[in-house]
Coordinates of C-alpha atoms in Angstrom, one line a residue:
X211 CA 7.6 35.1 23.4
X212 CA 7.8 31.3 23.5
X213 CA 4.1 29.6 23.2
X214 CA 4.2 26.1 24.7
X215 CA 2.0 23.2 24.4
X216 CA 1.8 21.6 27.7
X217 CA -1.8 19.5 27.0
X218 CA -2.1 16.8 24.4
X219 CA -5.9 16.4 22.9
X220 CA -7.5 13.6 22.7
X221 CA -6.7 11.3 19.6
X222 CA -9.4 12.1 17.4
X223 CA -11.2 9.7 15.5
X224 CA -9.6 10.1 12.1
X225 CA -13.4 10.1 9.8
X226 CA -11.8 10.3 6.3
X227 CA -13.4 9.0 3.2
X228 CA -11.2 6.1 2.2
X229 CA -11.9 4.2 -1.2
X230 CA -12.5 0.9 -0.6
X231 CA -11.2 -1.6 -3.0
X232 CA -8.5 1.1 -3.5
X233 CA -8.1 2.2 -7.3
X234 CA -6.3 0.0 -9.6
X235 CA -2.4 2.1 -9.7
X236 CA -1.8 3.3 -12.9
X237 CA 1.4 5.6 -12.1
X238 CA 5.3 3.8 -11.6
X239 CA 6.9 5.5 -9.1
X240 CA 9.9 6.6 -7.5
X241 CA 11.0 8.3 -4.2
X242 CA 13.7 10.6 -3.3
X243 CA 14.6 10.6 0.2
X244 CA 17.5 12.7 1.6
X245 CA 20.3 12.2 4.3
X246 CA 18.8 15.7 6.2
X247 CA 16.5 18.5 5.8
X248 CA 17.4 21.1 3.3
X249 CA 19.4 19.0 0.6
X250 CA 17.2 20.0 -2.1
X251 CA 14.5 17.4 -2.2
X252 CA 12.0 19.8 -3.2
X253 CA 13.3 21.7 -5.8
X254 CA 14.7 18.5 -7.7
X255 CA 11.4 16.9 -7.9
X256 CA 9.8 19.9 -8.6
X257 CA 12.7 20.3 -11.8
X258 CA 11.8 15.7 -12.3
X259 CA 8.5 16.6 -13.0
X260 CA 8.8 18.8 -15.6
X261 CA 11.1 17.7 -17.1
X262 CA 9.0 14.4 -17.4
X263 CA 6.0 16.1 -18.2
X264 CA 8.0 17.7 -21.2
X265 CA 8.5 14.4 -22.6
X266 CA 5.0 13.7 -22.4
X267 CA 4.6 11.8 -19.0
X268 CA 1.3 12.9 -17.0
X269 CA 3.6 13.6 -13.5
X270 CA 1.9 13.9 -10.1
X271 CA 4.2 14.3 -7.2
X272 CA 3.0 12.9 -3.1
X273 CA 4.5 14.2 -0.1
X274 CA 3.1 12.0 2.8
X275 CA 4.0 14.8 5.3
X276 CA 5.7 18.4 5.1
X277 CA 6.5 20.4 7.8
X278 CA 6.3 24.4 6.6
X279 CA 4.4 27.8 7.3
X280 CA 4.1 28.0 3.3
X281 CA 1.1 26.6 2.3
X282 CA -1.5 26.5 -0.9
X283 CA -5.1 26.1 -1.1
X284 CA -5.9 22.8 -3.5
X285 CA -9.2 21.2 -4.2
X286 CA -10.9 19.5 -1.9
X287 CA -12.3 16.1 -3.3
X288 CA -13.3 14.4 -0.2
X289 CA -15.7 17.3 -0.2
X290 CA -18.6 17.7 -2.4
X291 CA -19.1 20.9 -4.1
X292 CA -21.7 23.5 -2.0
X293 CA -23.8 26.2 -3.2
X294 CA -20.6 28.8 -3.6
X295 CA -18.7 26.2 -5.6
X296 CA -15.9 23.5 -4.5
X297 CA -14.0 23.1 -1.1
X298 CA -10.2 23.8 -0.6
X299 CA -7.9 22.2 1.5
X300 CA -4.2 23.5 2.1
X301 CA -1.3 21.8 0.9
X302 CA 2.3 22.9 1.2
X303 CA 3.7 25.5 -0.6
X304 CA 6.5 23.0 -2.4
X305 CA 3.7 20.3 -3.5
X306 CA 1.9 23.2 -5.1
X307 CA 5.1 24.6 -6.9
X308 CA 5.8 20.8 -8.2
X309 CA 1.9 20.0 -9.3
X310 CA 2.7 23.3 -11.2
X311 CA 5.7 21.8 -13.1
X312 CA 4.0 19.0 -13.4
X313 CA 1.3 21.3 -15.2
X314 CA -1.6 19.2 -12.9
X315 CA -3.7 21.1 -10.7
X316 CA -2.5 20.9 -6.8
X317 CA -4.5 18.2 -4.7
X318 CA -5.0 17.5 -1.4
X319 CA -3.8 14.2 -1.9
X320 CA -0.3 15.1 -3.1
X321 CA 0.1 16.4 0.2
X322 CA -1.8 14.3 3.0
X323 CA -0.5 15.7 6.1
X324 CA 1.2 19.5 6.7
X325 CA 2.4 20.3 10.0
X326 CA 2.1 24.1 10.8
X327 CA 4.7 24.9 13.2
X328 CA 3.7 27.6 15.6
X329 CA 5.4 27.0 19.1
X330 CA 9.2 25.7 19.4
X331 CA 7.5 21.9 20.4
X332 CA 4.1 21.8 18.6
X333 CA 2.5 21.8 15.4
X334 CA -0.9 22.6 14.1
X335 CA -1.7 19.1 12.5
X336 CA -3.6 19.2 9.0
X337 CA -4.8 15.8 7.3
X338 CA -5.8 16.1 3.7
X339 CA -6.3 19.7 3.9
X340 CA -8.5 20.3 7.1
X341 CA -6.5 21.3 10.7
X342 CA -7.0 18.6 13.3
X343 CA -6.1 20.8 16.3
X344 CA -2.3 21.8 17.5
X345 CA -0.1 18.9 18.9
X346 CA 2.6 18.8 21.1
X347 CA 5.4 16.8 19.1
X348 CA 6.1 14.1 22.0
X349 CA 1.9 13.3 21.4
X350 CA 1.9 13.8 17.6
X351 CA 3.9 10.5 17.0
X352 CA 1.0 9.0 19.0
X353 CA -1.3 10.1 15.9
X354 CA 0.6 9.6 13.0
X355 CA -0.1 5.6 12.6
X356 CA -3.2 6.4 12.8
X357 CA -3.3 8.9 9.8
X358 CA -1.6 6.3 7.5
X359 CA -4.6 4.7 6.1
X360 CA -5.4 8.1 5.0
X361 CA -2.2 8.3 3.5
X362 CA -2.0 5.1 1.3
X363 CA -5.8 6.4 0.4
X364 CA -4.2 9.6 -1.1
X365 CA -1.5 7.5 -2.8
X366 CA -3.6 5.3 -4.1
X367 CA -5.6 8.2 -5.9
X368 CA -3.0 10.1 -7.3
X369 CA -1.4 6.7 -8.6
X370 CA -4.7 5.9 -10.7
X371 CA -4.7 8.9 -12.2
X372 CA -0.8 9.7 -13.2
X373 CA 1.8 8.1 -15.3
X374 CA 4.6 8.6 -13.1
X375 CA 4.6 10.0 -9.7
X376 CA 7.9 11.3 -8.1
X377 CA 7.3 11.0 -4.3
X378 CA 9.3 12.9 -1.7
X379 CA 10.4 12.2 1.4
X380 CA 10.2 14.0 5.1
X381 CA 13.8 15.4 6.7
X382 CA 16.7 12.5 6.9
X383 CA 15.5 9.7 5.9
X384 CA 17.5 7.7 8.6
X385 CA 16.4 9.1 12.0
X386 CA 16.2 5.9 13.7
X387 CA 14.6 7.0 16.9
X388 CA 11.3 8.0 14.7
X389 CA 11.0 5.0 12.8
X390 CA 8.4 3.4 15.0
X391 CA 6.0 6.1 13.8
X392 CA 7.4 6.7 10.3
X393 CA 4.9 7.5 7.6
X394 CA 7.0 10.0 5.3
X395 CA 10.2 7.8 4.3
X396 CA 11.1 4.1 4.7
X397 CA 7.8 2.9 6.2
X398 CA 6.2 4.8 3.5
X399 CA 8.4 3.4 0.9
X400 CA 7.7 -0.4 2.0
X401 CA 4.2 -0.2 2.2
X402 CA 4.0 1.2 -1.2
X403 CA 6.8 -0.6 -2.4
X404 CA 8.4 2.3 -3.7
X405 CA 12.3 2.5 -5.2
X406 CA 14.2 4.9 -3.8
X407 CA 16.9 7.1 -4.6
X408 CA 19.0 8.4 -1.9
X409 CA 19.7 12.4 -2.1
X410 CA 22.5 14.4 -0.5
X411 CA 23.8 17.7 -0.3
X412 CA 27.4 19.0 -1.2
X413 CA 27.3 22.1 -0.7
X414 CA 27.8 22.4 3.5
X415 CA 30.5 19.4 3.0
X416 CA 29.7 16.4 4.7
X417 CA 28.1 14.2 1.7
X418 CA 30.8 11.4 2.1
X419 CA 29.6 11.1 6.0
X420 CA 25.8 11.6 5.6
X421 CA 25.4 8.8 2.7
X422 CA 28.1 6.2 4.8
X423 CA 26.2 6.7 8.5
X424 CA 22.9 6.3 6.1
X425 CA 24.0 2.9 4.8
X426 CA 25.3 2.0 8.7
X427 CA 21.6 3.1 9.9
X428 CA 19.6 1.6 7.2
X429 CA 18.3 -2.2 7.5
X430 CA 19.3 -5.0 5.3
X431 CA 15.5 -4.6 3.5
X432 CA 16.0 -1.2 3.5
X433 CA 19.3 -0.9 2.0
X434 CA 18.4 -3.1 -1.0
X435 CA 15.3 -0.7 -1.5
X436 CA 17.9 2.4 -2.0
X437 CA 18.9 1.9 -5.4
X438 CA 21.4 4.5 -5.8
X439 CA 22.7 8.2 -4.7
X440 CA 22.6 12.1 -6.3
X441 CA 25.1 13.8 -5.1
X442 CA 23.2 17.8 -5.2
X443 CA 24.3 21.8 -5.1
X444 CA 27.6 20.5 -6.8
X445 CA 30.3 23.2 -7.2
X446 CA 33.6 23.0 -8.0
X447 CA 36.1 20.5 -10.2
X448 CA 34.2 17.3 -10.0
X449 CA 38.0 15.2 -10.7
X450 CA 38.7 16.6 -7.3
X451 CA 35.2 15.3 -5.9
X452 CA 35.2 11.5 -7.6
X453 CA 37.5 9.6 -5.4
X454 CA 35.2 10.9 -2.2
X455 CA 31.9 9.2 -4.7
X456 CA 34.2 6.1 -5.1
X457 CA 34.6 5.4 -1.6
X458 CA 30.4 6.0 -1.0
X459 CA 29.8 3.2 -3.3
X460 CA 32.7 0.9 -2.2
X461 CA 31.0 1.1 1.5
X462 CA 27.6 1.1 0.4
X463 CA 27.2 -0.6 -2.4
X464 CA 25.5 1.6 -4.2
X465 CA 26.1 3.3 -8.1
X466 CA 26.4 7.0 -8.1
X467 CA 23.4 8.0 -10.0
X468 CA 24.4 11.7 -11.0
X469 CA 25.7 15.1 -9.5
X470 CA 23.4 18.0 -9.5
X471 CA 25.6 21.1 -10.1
X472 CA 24.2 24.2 -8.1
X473 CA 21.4 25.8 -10.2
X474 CA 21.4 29.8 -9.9
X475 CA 17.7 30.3 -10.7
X476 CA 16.6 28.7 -7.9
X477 CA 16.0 32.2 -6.2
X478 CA 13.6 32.9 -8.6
X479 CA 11.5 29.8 -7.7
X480 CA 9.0 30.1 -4.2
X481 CA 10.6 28.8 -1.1
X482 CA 9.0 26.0 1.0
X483 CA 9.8 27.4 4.5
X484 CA 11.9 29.6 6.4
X485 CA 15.2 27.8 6.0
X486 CA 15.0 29.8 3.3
X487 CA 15.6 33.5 5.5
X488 CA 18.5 31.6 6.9
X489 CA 20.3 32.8 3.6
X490 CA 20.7 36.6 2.0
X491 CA 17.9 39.1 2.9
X492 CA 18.1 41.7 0.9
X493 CA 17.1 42.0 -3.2
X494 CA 19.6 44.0 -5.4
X495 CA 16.7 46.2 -6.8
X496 CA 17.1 49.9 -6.4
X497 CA 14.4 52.4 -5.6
X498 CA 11.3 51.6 -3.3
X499 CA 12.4 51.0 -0.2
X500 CA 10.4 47.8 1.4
X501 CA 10.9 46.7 4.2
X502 CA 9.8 43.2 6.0
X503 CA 10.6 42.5 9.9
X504 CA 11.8 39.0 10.5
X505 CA 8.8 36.6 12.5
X506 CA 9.5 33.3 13.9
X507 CA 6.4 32.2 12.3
X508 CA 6.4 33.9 9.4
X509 CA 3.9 32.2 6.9
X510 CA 3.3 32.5 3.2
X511 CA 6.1 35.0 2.6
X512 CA 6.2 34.1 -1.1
X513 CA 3.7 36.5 -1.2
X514 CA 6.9 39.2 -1.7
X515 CA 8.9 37.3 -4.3
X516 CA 7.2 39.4 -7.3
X517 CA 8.1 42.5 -5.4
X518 CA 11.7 41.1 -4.4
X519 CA 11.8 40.6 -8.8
X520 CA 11.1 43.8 -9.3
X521 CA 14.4 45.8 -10.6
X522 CA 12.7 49.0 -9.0
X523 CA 12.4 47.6 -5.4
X524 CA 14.3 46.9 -2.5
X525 CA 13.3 44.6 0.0
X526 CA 14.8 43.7 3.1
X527 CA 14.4 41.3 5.7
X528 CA 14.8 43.1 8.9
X529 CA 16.7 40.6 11.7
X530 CA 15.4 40.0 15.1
X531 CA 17.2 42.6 16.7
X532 CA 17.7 45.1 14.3
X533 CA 15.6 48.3 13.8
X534 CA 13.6 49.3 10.8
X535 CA 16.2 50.8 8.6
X536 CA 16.0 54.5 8.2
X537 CA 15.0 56.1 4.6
X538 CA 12.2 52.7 4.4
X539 CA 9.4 53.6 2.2
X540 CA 7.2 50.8 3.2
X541 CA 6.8 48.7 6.0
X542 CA 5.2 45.1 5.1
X543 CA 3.9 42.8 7.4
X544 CA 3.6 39.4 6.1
X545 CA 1.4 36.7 7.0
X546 CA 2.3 34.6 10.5
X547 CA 1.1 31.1 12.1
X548 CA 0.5 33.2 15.6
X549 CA -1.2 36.5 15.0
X550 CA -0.6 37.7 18.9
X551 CA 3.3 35.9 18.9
X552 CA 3.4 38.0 16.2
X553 CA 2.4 41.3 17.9
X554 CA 5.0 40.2 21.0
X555 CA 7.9 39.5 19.0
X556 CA 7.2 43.2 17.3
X557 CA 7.3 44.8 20.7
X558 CA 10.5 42.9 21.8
X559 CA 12.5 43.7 18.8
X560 CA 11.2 47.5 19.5
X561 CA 9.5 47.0 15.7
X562 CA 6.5 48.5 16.9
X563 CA 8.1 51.6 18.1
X564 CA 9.6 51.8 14.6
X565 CA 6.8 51.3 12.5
X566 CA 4.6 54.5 13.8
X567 CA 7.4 56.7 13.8
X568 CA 7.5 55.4 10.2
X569 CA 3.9 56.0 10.2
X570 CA 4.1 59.8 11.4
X571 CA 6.9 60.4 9.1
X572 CA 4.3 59.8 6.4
X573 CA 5.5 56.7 5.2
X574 CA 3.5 53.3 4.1
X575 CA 2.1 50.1 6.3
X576 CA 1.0 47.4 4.6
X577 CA -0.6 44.1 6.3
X578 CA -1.2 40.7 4.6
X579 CA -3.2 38.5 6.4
X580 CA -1.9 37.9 9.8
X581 CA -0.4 41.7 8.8
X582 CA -3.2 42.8 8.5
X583 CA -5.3 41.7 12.0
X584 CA -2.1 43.0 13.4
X585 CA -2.9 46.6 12.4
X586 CA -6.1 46.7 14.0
X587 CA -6.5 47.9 17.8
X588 CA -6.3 44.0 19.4
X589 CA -6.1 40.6 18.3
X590 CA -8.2 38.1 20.5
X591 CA -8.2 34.1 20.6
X592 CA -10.8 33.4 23.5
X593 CA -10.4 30.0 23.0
X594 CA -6.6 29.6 23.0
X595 CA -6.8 28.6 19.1
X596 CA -2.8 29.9 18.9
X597 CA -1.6 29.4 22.3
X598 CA -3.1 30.8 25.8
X599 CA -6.0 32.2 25.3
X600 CA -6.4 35.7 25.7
X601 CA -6.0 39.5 23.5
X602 CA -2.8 40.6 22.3
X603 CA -3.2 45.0 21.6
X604 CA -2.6 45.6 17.8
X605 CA -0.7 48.3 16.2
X606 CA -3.9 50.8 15.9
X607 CA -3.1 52.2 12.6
X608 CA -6.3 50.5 11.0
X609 CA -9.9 50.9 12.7
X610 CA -10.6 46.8 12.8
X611 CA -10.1 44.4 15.3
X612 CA -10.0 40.5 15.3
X613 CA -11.1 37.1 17.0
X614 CA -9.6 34.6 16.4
X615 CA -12.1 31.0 15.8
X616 CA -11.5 27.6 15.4
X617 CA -12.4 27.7 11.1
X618 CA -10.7 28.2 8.7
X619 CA -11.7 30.5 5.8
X620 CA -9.9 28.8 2.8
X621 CA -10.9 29.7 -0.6
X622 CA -8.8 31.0 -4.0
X623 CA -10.2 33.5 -6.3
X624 CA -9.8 35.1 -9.5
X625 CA -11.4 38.8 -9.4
X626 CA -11.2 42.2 -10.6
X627 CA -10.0 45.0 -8.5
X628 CA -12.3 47.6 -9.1
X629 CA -9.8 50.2 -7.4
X630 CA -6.9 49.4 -9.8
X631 CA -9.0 47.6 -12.8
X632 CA -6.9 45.1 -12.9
X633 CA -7.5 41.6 -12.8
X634 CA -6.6 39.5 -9.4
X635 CA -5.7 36.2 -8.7
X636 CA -5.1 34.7 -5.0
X637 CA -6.3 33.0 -2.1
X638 CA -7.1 33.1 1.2
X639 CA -5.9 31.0 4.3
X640 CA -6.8 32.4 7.7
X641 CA -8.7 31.9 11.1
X642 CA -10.1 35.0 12.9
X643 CA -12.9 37.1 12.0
X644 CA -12.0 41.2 11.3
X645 CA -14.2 43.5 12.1
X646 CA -14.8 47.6 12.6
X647 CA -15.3 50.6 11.3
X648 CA -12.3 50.8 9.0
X649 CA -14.0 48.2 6.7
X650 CA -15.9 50.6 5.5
X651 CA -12.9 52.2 3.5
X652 CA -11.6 48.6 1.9
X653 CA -8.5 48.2 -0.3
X654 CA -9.8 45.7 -2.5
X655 CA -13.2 45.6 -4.5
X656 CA -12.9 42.6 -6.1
X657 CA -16.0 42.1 -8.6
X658 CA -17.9 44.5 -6.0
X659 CA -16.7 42.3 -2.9
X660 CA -15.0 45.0 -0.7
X661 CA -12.3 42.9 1.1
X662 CA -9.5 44.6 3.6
X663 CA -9.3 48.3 5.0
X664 CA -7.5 51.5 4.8
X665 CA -6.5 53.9 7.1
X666 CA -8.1 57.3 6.5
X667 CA -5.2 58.5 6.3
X668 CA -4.4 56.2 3.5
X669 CA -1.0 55.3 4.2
X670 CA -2.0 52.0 6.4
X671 CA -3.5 49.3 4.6
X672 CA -4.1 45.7 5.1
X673 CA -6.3 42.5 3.0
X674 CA -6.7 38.8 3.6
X675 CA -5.6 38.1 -0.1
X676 CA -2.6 36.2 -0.4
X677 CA -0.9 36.3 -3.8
X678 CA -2.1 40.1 -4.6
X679 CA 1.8 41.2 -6.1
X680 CA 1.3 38.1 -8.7
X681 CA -1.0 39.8 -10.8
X682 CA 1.2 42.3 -12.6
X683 CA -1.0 44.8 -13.5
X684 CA -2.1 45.1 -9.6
X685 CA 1.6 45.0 -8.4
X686 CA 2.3 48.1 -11.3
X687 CA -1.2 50.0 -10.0
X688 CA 0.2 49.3 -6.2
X689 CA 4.0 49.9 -6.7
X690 CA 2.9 53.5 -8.8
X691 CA 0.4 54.4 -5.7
X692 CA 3.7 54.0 -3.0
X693 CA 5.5 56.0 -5.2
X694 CA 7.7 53.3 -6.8
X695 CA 8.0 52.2 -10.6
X696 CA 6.8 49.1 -12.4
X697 CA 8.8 47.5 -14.6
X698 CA 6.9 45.6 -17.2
X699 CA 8.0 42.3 -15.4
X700 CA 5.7 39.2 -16.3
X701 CA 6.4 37.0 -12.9
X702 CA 4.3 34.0 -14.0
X703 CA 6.5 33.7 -16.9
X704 CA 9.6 34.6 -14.5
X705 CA 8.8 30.7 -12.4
X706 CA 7.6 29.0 -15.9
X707 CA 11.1 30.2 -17.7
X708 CA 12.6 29.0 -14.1
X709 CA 11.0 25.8 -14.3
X710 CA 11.9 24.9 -17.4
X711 CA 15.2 25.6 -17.3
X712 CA 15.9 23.1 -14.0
X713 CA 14.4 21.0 -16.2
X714 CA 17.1 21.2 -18.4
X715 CA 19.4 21.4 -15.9
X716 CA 18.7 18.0 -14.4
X717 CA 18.7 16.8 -18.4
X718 CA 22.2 18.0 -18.5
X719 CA 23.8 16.4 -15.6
X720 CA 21.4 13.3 -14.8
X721 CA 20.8 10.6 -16.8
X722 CA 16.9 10.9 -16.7
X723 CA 16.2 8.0 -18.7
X724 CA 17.9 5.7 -16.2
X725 CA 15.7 7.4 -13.5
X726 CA 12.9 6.7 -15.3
X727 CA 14.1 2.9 -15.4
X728 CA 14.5 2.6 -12.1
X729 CA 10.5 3.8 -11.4
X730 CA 8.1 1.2 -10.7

């Protein structure tokens, strides 16, 4: 089922604290902008900033605007704190991975404005970590210049407070036809007056084209901003690559600043959207069979990497099209954009079929957020929050149902699960208010706080809590109680160990100190 946007809202009056002088900026800086989405932007900032905090550098990275489904609940500043503590905002999932490298806590400022796809043309907009409403993407250019103010602001306050900020740009930088309402790369870049460094991916061939055509697309004042190209996802003889570099900088003019051999361990690192699905599927763990059906709006689904680490488990991505593969242990439904999409795509792909056969057979159901609303009897969004309004029937295996409300319930938390006794960490990121009788049989108490449901049965279950396989000691209670085996695996240490060694990676094969030189 395709949800489309047909109606634009009105431009909103865009009622953002702004500081005003701004603060004095403390932080050089330096952008990466790439020739197309998917070239590795993320992770090599994310692998700049620790490596530059390691030398002692307090490192912030900014990303004006991100497009993903993965996101992260940061502080909330323009906020001040309430009665139950301080506000949250949500981020995107790759800002939050590289404020972790950069061992700073995640901010709303890094990441001003997250789109939220959740139709094929439209967006739920979010400006410094509160959702604006859904726009249609021919309007949504209408309302970008007007979010850059708010922008610069949250520059401007992570520059005071930082030593070096590595800022990373939106898609290809060199979309021409957008650059009237640009506020992720060039535009970005001048009002800043930011260097930049121009990245590009060998990997799907093409590198020698992509950097050329951006040099042919790029202003004069633009092309003397670009002070130089990474080539990344090297592999191969690089004496068979140079003469291709050569030719880049004889029609550009500019120096090849490194090549980024392809880095392994990137798997082990979270993902920032679903490009990420595009590749292999299926961990090489053996024993508990897990298995995860494929949504188009699949959101926050690094929620399964500690299971997809675990040597004892097995879990698969099941395609569009393809049924829930026989001899599954558990079914898991992850979170999603568009709860009743969701529930449609599930009856097209005959996964609802599936999963209560699976059900009857005795086997396991397990809901995470969107997941779990979608196990209740009917999901309901009387106000077209999603798309149309109207209710969507659930699967029925828990005893809740759901509307679906313009809030947003945003909050992380750090708890004890009194079922397991085992300490929690997590958050939670959802619209839609659960309710029923199945509450009354929750899966989490988390310092008495009942929070999700459980089938009486037992083998349905769903919670709110993103994050919940993190915690070790939960994941070893949980994996133990579906009949798997725990193995002893610290997963925080897992993406610290992973961290560090991009880090080290980019040490060996860039020459960071020029990098830094080039940062101003």
């Amino acid at each position: 089922m395709t949800i489309r946007i047909d109606t634009c809202p009105p431009l909103p009056e865009i009622d953002v604290p702004l500081l005003d002088p701004p603060p004095p900026r403390r932080a050089r800086a330096l952008m990466i902008q790439g020739t197309s989405s998917d070239v590795g932007k993320s992770l090599l900032v994310a692998g700049l900033c620790r490596a530059y905090a390691r030398r002692g550098l307090k490192v912030a990275p900014f990303k004006a605007q991100n497009m993903s489904n993965n996101a992260a609940v940061a502080a909330d500043s323009d906020l001040p704190p309430g009665p139950e503590g301080p506000h949250f905002g949500e981020i995107g999932r790759a800002q939050a991975l590289q404020a972790r490298a950069a061992g700073v806590p995640p901010s709303i400022h890094m990441n001003p404005v997250l789109l939220k796809p959740q139709a094929l043309v439209g967006s739920q907009v979010v400006l410094r970590g509160r959702a604006l409403g859904n726009w249609p993407a021919k309007h949504y250019h209408e309302l970008k210049p007007l979010m850059m103010p708010a922008i610069l602001d949250s520059f401007a306050r992570v520059a005071a407070e930082a030593d070096l900020m590595i800022v990373e740009g939106a898609g290809a930088a060199t979309e021409v036809h957008l650059r009237r309402s640009d506020i992720a790369n060039m535009l970005l870049a001048e009002a800043a007056d930011l260097p930049v460094v121009l990245l590009t991916d060998n990997d799907r061939g093409g590198a020698l084209a992509a950097v050329v055509g951006s040099w042919m697309l790029h202003s004069e004042t633009e092309r003397a901003r670009i002070r130089g190209y990474i080539v990344n996802k090297f592999r191969g003889d690089f004496a068979l690559y140079a003469p291709g570099c050569e030719v880049m900088t004889a029609h550009t003019g500019w120096p090849l600043l490194g090549v980024v051999r392809w880095f392994d361990a990137a798997t082990l690192l979270p993902a920032e959207d679903a490009l990420a699905l595009a590749r292999p599927l299926r961990s090489e763990g053996a024993g508990l069979r897990v298995a995860v059906p494929q949504l188009s709006r699949v959101a926050n689904f690094d929620d399964l990497d500690p299971l997809s680490s675990e040597p004892g488990v097995e879990l698969r991505w099941v395609r569009p099209g393809e049924p829930i593969p026989e001899g599954t242990d558990v079914v898991l439904l992850p979170g999603s954009k568009t709860t009743r999409q969701a529930l449609e795509e599930l009856r097209a792909n005959g996964w609802d079929t599936d999963i209560r056969a699976h059900h009857r057979r005795g086997g396991r159901v397990v809901g995470i957020c969107a997941g779990f609303q979608m196990l209740g009897h009917r999901v309901c969004d009387p106000d077209g929050i999603e798309g149309p309004p109207g209710e969507t029937a659930g699967l029925g295996l828990l005893d809740v149902e759901t509307v679906i409300g313009p809030s947003k319930r945003l909050l992380t938390l750090s708890a004890t699960d009194l079922l397991s006794d085992t300490r929690v960490t997590g958050y939670e990121m959802h619209m839609g208010v659960t309710t029923g009788a199945g509450l009354a049989r929750p899966w989490l108490s988390l310092d008495g706080r009942a929070e999700g449901a459980v089938s009486a049965d037992g083998r349905a279950m769903g919670s709110y809590v993103h994050g919940l396989f993190g915690a070790d000691g939960f994941r070893a209670h949980w994996l133990g109680a579906m009949g798997g085996q725990a193995s002893g695996l610290d997963h925080a240490a897992q993406v610290e160990a992973a961290l560090d060694a991009l880090a080290a990676h980019l040490e060996a094969t860039l020459d960071l100190d020029a990098l830094l030189a080039l940062a101003r």
